[in-house]
């Protein structure tokens, strides 16, 4: 349940600047990365990967074609990976 909620927060974070998710995420990444182009690319990839994970696995969607997460360790890994990204973004936004 916590994993589903943290992914909901991620989806809301992607609309922090505007309702257009792509535009908002681009602005957010630029702010978080600062003037570090390589970190900009890393964050862009992380947003894409985590979005793909959410779309492919049973996190927020539970259709029969979604991959079920098999263990608590996998859930913990995904939760902490997501919380780390959200935390980084929120700390930067609130500076």
Short mmCIF file of C-alpha atoms in Angstrom, two decimals:
data_model
loop_
_atom_site.label_atom_id
_atom_site.label_comp_id
_atom_site.label_asym_id
_atom_site.label_seq_id
_atom_site.Cartn_x
_atom_site.Cartn_y
_atom_site.Cartn_z
CA UNK A 1 0.00 0.00 0.00
CA UNK A 2 2.85 2.40 0.84
CA UNK A 3 4.44 1.73 -2.55
CA UNK A 4 1.21 2.64 -4.31
CA UNK A 5 0.92 5.87 -2.29
CA UNK A 6 4.50 6.94 -2.92
CA UNK A 7 3.96 6.38 -6.64
CA UNK A 8 0.83 8.55 -6.44
CA UNK A 9 3.00 11.27 -4.88
CA UNK A 10 5.49 10.85 -7.75
CA UNK A 11 2.71 11.37 -10.29
CA UNK A 12 1.61 14.54 -8.48
CA UNK A 13 5.20 15.77 -8.28
CA UNK A 14 5.43 15.49 -12.07
CA UNK A 15 2.79 18.23 -12.32
CA UNK A 16 4.41 20.60 -9.80
CA UNK A 17 5.00 23.43 -12.29
CA UNK A 18 2.21 22.80 -14.79
CA UNK A 19 -0.47 20.26 -15.71
CA UNK A 20 1.66 19.27 -18.73
CA UNK A 21 3.74 16.50 -17.15
CA UNK A 22 6.55 16.57 -19.72
CA UNK A 23 6.98 20.32 -19.44
CA UNK A 24 6.76 20.26 -15.65
CA UNK A 25 9.25 17.38 -15.31
CA UNK A 26 11.69 19.18 -17.61
CA UNK A 27 11.53 22.29 -15.41
CA UNK A 28 11.86 20.21 -12.25
CA UNK A 29 14.88 18.32 -13.59
CA UNK A 30 16.60 21.55 -14.63
CA UNK A 31 16.07 23.02 -11.16
CA UNK A 32 17.27 19.90 -9.34
CA UNK A 33 20.28 19.35 -11.63
CA UNK A 34 21.37 22.97 -11.47
CA UNK A 35 24.14 23.55 -13.96
CA UNK A 36 25.29 19.92 -14.05
CA UNK A 37 24.39 18.56 -17.49
CA UNK A 38 25.32 14.96 -16.68
CA UNK A 39 23.14 15.01 -13.56
CA UNK A 40 20.35 16.45 -15.70
CA UNK A 41 20.62 13.39 -17.97
CA UNK A 42 20.74 11.05 -14.97
CA UNK A 43 17.56 12.56 -13.49
CA UNK A 44 15.79 12.46 -16.83
CA UNK A 45 16.60 8.76 -17.14
CA UNK A 46 15.49 8.09 -13.55
CA UNK A 47 12.12 9.76 -14.15
CA UNK A 48 11.64 7.69 -17.32
CA UNK A 49 12.67 4.41 -15.67
CA UNK A 50 10.45 4.91 -12.62
CA UNK A 51 7.51 5.88 -14.83
CA UNK A 52 8.05 2.74 -16.92
CA UNK A 53 8.25 0.58 -13.78
CA UNK A 54 4.94 2.01 -12.60
CA UNK A 55 3.32 1.31 -15.95
CA UNK A 56 4.61 -2.25 -16.22
CA UNK A 57 4.30 -3.53 -12.65
CA UNK A 58 1.36 -3.89 -10.30
CA UNK A 59 1.94 -0.73 -8.32
CA UNK A 60 -0.87 1.64 -9.22
CA UNK A 61 -2.50 -0.48 -11.93
CA UNK A 62 -3.60 -4.04 -11.41
CA UNK A 63 -4.67 -5.22 -14.86
CA UNK A 64 -3.82 -8.82 -15.70
CA UNK A 65 -1.00 -7.78 -18.07
CA UNK A 66 0.93 -6.04 -15.26
CA UNK A 67 3.88 -7.79 -13.63
CA UNK A 68 3.29 -8.76 -10.02
CA UNK A 69 6.02 -7.82 -7.54
CA UNK A 70 7.02 -11.04 -5.84
CA UNK A 71 8.78 -10.10 -2.62
CA UNK A 72 8.89 -7.56 0.19
CA UNK A 73 12.54 -6.93 -0.64
CA UNK A 74 11.58 -5.84 -4.16
CA UNK A 75 8.85 -3.60 -2.74
CA UNK A 76 11.35 -2.06 -0.30
CA UNK A 77 13.85 -1.45 -3.08
CA UNK A 78 11.31 0.32 -5.28
CA UNK A 79 9.92 2.31 -2.35
CA UNK A 80 13.34 3.61 -1.28
CA UNK A 81 14.39 4.34 -4.85
CA UNK A 82 11.26 6.41 -5.35
CA UNK A 83 11.41 8.16 -1.97
CA UNK A 84 15.03 9.16 -2.66
CA UNK A 85 14.04 10.88 -5.92
CA UNK A 86 11.02 12.59 -4.39
CA UNK A 87 13.08 13.73 -1.41
CA UNK A 88 15.77 15.21 -3.66
CA UNK A 89 13.16 17.09 -5.70
CA UNK A 90 11.27 18.44 -2.69
CA UNK A 91 14.43 19.55 -0.88
CA UNK A 92 15.52 21.44 -4.01
CA UNK A 93 12.11 23.01 -4.60
CA UNK A 94 11.95 24.22 -1.01
CA UNK A 95 15.36 25.97 -1.07
#
